[in-house]
Coordinates of C-alpha atoms and ligand atoms in Angstrom, one line a residue:
X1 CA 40.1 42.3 -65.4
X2 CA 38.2 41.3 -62.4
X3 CA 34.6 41.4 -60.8
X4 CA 35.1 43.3 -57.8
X5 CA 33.4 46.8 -59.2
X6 CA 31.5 49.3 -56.7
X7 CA 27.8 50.2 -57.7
X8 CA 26.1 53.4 -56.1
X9 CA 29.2 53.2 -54.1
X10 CA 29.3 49.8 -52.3
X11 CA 31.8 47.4 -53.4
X12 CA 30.6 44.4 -55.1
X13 CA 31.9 40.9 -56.0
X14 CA 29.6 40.3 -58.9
X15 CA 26.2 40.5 -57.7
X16 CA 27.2 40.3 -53.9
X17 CA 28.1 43.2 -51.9
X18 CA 30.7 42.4 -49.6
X19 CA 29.1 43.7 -46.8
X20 CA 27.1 40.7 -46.4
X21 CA 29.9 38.5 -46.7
X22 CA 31.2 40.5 -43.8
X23 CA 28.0 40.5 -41.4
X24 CA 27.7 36.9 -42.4
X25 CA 30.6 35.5 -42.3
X26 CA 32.7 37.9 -39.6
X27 CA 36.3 39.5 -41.1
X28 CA 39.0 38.9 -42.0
X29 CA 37.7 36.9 -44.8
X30 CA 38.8 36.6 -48.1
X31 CA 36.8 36.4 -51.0
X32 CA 37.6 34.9 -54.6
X33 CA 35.3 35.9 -57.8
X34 CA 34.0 32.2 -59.8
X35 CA 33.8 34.6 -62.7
X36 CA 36.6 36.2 -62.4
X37 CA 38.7 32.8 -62.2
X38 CA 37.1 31.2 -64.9
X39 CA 38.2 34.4 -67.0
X40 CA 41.4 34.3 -65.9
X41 CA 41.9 30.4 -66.8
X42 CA 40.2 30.4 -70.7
X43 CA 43.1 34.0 -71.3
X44 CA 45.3 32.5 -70.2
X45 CA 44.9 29.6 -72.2
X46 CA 43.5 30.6 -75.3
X47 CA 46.7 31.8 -76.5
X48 CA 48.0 27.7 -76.8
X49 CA 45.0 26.6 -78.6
X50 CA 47.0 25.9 -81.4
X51 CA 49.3 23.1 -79.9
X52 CA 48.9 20.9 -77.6
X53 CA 49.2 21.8 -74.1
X54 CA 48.4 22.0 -70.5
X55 CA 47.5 24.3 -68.0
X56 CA 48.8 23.3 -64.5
X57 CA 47.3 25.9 -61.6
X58 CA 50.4 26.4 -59.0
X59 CA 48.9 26.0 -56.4
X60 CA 50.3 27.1 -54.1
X61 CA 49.2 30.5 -55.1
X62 CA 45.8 29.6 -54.0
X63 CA 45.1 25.5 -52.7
X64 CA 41.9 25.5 -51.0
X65 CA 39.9 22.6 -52.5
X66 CA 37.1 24.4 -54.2
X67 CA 39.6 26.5 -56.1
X68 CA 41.3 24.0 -57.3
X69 CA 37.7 21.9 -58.6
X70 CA 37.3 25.3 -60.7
X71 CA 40.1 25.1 -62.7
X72 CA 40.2 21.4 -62.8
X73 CA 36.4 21.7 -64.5
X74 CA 37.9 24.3 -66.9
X75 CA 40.7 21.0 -68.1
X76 CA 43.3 22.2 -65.8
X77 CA 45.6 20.6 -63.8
X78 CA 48.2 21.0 -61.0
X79 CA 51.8 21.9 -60.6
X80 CA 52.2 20.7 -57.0
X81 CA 55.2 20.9 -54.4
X82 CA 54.8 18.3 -51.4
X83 CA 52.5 15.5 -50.4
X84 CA 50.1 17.7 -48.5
X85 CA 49.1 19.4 -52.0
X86 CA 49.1 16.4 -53.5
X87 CA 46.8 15.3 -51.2
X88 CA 44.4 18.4 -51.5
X89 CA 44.6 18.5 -55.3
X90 CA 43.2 14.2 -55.1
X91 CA 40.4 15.7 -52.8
X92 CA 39.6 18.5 -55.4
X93 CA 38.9 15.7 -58.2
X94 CA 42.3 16.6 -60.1
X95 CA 43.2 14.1 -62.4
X96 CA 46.7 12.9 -61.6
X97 CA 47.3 12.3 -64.7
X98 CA 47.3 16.4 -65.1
X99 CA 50.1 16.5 -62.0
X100 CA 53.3 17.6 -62.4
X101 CA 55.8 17.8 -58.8
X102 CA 58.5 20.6 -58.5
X103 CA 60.6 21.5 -55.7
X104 CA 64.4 20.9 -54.5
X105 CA 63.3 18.7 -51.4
X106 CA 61.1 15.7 -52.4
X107 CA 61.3 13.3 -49.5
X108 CA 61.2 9.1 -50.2
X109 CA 57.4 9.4 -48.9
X110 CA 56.0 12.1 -50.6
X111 CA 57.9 10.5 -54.0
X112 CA 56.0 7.4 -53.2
X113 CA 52.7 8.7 -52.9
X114 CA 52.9 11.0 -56.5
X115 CA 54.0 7.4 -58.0
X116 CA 50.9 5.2 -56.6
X117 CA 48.9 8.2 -57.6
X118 CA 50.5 8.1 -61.4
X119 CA 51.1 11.9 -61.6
X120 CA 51.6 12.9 -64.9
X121 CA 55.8 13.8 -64.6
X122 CA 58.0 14.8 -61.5
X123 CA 60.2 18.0 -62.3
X124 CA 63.5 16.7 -60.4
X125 CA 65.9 19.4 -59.1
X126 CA 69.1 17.7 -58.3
X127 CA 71.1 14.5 -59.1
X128 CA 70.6 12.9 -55.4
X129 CA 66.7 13.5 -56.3
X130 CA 67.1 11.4 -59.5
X131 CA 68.8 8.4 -57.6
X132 CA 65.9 8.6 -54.8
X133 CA 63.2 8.7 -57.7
X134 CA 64.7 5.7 -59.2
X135 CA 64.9 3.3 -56.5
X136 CA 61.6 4.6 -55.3
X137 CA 59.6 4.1 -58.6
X138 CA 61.8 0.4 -58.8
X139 CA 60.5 -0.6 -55.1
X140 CA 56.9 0.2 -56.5
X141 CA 57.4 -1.3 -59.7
X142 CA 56.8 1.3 -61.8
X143 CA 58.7 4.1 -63.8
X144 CA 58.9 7.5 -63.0
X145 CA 58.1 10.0 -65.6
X146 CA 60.4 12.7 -65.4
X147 CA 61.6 16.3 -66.8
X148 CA 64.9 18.2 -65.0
X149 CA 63.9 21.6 -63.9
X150 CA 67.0 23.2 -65.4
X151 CA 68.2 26.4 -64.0
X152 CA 68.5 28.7 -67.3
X153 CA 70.3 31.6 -65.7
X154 CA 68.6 34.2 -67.0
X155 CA 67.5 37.7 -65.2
X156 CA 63.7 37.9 -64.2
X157 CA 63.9 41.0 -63.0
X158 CA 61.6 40.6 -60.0
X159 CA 62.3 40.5 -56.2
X160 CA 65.2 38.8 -55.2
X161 CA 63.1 36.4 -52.8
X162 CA 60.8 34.8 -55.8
X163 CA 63.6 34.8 -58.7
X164 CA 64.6 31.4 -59.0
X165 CA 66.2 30.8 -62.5
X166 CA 69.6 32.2 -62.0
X167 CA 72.7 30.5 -61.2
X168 CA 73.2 31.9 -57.2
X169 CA 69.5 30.0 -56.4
X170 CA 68.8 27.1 -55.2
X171 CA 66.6 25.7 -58.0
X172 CA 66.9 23.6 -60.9
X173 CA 70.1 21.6 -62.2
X174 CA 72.8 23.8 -63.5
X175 CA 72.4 24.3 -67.5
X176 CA 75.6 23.0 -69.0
X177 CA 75.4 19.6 -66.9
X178 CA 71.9 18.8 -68.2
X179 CA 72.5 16.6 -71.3
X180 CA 74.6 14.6 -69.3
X181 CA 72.3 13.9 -66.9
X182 CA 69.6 13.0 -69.0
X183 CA 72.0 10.6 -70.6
X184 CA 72.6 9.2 -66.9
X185 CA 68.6 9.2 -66.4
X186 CA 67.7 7.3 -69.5
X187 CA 69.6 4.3 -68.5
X188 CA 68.0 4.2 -65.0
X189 CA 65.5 1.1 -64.9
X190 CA 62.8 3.6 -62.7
X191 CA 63.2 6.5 -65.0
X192 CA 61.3 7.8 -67.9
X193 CA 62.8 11.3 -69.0
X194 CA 60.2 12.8 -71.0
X195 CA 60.2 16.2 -70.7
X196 CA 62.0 19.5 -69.9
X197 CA 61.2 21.9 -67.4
X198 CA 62.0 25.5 -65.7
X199 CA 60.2 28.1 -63.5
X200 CA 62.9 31.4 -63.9
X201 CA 60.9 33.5 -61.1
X202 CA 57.4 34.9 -60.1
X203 CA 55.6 38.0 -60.9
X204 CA 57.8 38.8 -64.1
X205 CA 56.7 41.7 -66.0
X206 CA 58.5 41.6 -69.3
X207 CA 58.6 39.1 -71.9
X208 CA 62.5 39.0 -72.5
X209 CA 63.5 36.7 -69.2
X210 CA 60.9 34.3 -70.8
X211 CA 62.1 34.1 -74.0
X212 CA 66.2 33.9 -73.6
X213 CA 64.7 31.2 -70.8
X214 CA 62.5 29.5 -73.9
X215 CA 65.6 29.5 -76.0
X216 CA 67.7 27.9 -74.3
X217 CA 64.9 25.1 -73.4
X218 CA 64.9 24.9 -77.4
X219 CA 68.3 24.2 -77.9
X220 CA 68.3 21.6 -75.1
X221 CA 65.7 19.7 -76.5
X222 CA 67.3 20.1 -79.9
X223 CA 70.5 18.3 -78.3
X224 CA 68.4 15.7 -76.7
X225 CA 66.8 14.3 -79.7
X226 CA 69.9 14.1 -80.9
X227 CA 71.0 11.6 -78.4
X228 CA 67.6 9.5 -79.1
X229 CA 66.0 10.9 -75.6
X230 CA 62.7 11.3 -76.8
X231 CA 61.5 15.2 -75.2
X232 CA 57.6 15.1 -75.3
X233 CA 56.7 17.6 -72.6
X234 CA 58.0 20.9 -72.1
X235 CA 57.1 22.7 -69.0
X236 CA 57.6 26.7 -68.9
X237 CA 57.1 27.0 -65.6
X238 CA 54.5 30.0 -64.3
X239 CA 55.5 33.7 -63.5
X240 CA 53.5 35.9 -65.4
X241 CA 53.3 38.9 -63.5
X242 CA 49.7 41.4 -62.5
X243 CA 48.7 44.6 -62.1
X244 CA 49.2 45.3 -58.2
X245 CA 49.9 49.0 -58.7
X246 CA 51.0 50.8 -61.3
X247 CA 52.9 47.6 -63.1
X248 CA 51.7 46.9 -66.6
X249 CA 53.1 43.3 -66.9
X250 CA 52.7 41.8 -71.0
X251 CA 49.1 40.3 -71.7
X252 CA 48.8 36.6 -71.6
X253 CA 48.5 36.8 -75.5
X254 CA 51.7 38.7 -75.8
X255 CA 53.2 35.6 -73.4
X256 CA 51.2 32.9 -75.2
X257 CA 52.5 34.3 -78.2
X258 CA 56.1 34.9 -77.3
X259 CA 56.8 31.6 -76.0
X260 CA 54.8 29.9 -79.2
X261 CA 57.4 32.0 -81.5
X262 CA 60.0 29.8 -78.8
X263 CA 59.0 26.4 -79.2
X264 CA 55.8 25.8 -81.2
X265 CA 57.4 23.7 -84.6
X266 CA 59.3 21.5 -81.7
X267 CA 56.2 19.2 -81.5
X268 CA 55.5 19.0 -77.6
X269 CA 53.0 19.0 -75.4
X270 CA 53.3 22.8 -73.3
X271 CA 53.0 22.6 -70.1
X272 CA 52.5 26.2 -68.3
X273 CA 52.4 26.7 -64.4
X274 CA 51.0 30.1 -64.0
X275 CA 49.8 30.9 -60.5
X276 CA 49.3 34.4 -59.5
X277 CA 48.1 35.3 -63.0
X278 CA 44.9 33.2 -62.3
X279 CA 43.9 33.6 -58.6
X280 CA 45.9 36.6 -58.0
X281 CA 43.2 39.4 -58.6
X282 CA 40.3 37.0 -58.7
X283 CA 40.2 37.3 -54.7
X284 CA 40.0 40.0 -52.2
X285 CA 40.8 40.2 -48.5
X286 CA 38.1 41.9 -46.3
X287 CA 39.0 43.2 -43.0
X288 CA 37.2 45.4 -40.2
X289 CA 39.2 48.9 -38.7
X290 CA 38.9 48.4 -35.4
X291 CA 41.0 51.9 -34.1
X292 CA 42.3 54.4 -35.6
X293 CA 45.6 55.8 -33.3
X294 CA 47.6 59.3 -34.3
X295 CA 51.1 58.1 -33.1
X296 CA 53.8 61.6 -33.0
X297 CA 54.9 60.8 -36.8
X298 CA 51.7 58.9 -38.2
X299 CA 48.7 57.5 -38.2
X300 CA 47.5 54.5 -38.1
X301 CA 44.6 52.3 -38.7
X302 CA 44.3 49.4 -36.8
X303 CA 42.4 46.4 -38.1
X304 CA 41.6 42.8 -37.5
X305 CA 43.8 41.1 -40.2
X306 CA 47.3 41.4 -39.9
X307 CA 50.4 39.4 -41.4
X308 CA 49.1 36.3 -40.2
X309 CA 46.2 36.6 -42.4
X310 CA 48.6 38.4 -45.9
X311 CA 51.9 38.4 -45.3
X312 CA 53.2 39.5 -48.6
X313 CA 53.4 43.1 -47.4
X314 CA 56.0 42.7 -44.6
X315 CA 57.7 39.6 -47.1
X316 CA 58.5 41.4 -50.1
X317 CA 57.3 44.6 -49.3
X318 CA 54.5 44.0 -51.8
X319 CA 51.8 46.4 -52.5
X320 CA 47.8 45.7 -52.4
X321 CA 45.6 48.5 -53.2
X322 CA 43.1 49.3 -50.2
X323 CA 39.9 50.2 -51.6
X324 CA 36.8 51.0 -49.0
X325 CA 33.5 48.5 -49.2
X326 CA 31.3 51.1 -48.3
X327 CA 32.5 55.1 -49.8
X328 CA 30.7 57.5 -49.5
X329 CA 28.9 58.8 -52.6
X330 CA 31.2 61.4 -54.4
X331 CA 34.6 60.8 -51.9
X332 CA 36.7 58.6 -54.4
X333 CA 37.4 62.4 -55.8
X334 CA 39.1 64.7 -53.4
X335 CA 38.7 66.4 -49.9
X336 CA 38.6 64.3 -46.8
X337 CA 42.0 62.0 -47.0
X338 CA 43.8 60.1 -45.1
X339 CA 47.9 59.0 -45.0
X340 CA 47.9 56.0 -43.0
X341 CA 50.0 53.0 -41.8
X342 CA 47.4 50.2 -42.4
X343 CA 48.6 48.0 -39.3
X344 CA 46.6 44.7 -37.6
X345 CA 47.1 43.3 -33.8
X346 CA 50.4 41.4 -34.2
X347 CA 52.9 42.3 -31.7
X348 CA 55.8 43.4 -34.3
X349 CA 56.6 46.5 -36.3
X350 CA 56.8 44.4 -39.4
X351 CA 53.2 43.5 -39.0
X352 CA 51.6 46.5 -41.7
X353 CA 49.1 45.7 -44.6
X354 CA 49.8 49.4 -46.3
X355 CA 52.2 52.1 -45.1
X356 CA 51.9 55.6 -45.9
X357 CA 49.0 55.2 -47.8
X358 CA 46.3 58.0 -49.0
X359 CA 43.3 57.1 -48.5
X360 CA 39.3 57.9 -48.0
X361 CA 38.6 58.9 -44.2
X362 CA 37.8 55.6 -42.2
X363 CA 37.1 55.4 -38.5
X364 CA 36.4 52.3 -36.2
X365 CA 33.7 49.6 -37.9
X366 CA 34.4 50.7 -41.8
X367 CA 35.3 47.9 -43.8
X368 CA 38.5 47.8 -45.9
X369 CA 39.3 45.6 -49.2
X370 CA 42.8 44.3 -49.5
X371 CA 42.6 43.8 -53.3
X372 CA 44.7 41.3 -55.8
X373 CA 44.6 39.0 -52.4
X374 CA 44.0 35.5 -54.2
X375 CA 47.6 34.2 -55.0
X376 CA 49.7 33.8 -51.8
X377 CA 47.3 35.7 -49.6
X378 CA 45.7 33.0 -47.8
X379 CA 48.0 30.2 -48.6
X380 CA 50.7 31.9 -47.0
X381 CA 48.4 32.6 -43.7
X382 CA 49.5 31.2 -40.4
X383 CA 48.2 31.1 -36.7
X384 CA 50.9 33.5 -35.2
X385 CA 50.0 35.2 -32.2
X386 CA 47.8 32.5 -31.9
X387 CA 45.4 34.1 -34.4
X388 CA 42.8 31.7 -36.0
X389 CA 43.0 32.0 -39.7
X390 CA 40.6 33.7 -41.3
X391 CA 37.4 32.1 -43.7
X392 CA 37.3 31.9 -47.4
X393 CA 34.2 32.6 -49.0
X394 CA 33.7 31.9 -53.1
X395 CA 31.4 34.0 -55.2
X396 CA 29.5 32.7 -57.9
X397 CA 27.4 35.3 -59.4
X398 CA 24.3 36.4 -56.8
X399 CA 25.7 33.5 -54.2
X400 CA 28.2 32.8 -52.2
X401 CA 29.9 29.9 -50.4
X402 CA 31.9 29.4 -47.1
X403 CA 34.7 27.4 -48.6
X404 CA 36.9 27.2 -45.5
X405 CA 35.4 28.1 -42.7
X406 CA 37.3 30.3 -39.6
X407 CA 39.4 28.4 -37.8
X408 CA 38.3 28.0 -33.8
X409 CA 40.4 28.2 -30.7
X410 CA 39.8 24.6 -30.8
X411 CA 41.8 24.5 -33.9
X412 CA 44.3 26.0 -32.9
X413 CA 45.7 23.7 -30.1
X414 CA 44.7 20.5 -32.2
X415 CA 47.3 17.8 -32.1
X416 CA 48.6 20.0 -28.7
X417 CA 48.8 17.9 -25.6
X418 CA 50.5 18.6 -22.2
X419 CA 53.8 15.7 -22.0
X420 CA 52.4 12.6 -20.2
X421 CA 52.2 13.0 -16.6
X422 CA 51.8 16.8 -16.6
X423 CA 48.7 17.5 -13.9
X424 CA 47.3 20.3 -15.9
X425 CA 47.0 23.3 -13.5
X426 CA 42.8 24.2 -12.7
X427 CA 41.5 27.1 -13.5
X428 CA 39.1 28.6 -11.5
X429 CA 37.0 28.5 -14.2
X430 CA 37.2 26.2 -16.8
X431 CA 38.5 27.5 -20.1
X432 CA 34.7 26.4 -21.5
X433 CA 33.3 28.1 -18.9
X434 CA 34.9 31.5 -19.8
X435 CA 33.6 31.0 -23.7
X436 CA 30.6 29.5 -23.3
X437 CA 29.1 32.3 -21.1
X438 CA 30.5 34.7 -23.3
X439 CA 29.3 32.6 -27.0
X440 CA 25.7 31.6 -25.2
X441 CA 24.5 28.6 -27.0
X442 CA 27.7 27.7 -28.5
X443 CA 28.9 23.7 -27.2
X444 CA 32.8 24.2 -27.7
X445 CA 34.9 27.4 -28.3
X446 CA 33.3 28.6 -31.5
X447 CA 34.0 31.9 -32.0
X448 CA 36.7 34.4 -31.1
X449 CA 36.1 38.1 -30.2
X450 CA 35.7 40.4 -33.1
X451 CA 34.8 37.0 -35.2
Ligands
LLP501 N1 56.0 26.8 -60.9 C1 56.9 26.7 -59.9 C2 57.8 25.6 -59.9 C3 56.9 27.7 -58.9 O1 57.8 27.6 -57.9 C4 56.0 28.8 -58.9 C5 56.0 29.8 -57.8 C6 55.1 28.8 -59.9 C7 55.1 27.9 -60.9 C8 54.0 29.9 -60.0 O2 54.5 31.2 -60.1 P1 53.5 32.4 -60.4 O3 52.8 32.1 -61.7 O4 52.5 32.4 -59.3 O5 54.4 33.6 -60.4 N2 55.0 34.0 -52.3 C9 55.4 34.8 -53.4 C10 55.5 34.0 -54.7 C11 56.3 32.8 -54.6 C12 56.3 32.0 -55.9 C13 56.9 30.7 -55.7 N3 56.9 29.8 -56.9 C14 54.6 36.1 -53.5 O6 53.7 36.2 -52.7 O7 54.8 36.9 -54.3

């Protein structure tokens, strides 16, 4: 359930038609629903109000600051995967002590900086990780509260590219070797092994991968206890699929209550990753046709976002619905429709947003509505083609706030220099000559064309 709903045919996020968030704030943009993500936290967690547990956002679903301060105001906290998030979730106000670090390639520095922080457990992915951790946390005087991610190898069922629980991927430390390893951690002077942990894959949607995963979590931390290693967190990981299309993943009850059924008499604190569940349809990308072009097979609608700006499309061939801001009063039923390769400016054939896709009539200036555009829509954005990214904008019922504004042209060459000695080559005109007579009253290269 989300708040992007159209009344008398213009497409709202709550009580702000994205129209003006377009005039005011140029395209692409993507917007993210307060209401919508405060919904999507309390569902998700209202299933575990029985035991004790914790929600950690992913996030790198969806990492901009203010995102983060929503869900860390809801009680939330973060399941991070370098330094850099680590760094943005401090700035949001997380508490670190609500931090838990995954990923197969900690380096010394980034270990360092999650210790002086005191996150609340590292989830550590390979033997030559655990080694590092320890003489890390031992320089800094400290322990290192850890979990293994163990690698279950169990089926998710989802794209190859985001299944990461089964035995061929590069995640987690193989299943049968984990007791052992524990019973090497516990005697390390910089190592606290406290919990257990796995992420099996992303945008799962049946229950079954998460149970035979739960299970054999169970029995590990059964076998644990028995060798006096005292399991007090146990981390599920996220993966909880959403509705892009036509998939009907299980309701966060039915997941709440499936993994409860799991683990619930074991005594632990839960932790649960999810990640596209909570940002995933709580944001939108909006972006302006600028052409539409009937090529000898098809026809396609050019616009100013491409796969810079949401590359899950050409990645995993992922679907987003494409809905129209503005349609015209009657049109959702029939008649005048479209079949159309939804492609932006980027110079490569993988660059498409939708392909074959029926929709409403557009021409040149319509607005179009990328939808379920919050969780790896914007994080995964990049400046190819030398394409600032776009701005994020975050609705709270009748206002809204630039939470990231458009990047420049300025931005895009910070940190750039020419080597040293290099005579840079004049221009006739200087490049701030060209943009400042074009962008009157704008100082430095503000804006970009179309912007
Ligand atoms: N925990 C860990 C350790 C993860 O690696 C991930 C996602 C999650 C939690 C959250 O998973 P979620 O609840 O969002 O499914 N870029 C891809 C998805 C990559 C997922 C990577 N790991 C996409 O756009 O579909």
């Amino acid at each position: 359930m989300h708040y992007f709903e159209y009344k008398n045919d213009q497409l709202y996020c709550e009580s702000v038609p994205l129209r003006h968030i377009a005039e005011q704030v140029g395209t692409p943009v993507f917007v993210y629903s307060r209401s919508t993500l405060e919904r999507h936290f309390k569902v998700f967690e209202e299933p575990f109000a029985s035991v004790d547990h914790l929600i950690c956002f992913s996030m790198k679903a969806c990492s901009n600051i203010a995102i983060l301060h929503v869900f860390s105001e809801l009680g939330g906290g973060v399941d991070i995967v370098s330094g850099g998030e680590l760094f943005r979730a401090l700035k949001a106000g997380v508490d670190p002590s609500r931090v838990v670090y995954s990923g197969v390639g900690k380096t010394a520095s980034e270990m360092d900086e999650a210790l002086a922080a005191g996150i609340l457990m590292f989830n550590v992915e390979s033997e030559e990780e655990l080694d590092l951790l320890d003489k890390r946390a031992q320089l800094l005087g400290t322990t290192a509260r850890m979990a293994f991610r163990v690698n279950p190898d169990v089926d998710p069922r989802t794209h190859p590219y985001i299944s990461t629980g089964m035995r061929r991927n590069k995640f987690g430390i193989q299943f049968d070797r984990a007791t052992d390893l524990y019973l090497r951690a516990k005697e390390m002077v910089g190592i606290d092994p406290v919990g257990v942990d796995c992420h099996i894959g992303s945008q799962l949607t049946e229950l079954s991968p998460f149970m035979d995963a739960v299970a054999k979590l169970r029995g590990l931390v059964e076998d644990l206890r028995k060798h006096d290693i005292d399991i007090r967190y146990l981390d599920i990981g996220g993966g909880l699929g959403i509705p892009y299309d036509e998939e009907d993943p299980p309701l966060p009850a039915d997941y709440g209550a499936a993994i409860l059924d799991g683990v619930s008499d074991l005594n632990l604190k839960l932790i649960l990753e999810p990640g596209r569940l909570l940002t995933g349809n709580a944001g939108v990308m909006i972006t302006k046709v600028l052409y539409l072009k009937q090529g000898p097979e098809k026809l396609f609608v050019i616009v100013d976002a491409a796969m810079n700006d949401l590359i899950r499309p050409s990645l995993y061939q992922a679907y987003h619905s494409v809905w129209k801001v503005q349609r015209k009063a009657g049109e959702s039923d029939a008649g005048d429709r479209i079949v159309a390769d939804i492609v932006g400016p980027i110079c490569e054939s993988g660059d498409f947003l939708a392909q074959a896709r029926e929709l409403e009539q557009v021409q040149s200036g319509d607005l179009l509505v990328l939808m379920s555009a919050g969780a790896y829509g914007f994080s995964m954005s990049s400046n190819y083609n030398s394409r600032p990214r776009a701005a994020e904008v975050l609705v709270d019922n009748e206002r809204f706030y630039v939470i990231r504004q458009r990047e420049t042209y300025d931005d895009l060459i910070r940190g750039e220099r020419l080597p040293e000695g290099a005579r840079p080559h004049r221009n006739r005109k200087g490049v701030h000559d060209v943009f400042r007579g074009l962008y009157r009253g704008s100082d430095s290269v503000q804006k970009r064309p179309g912007g």
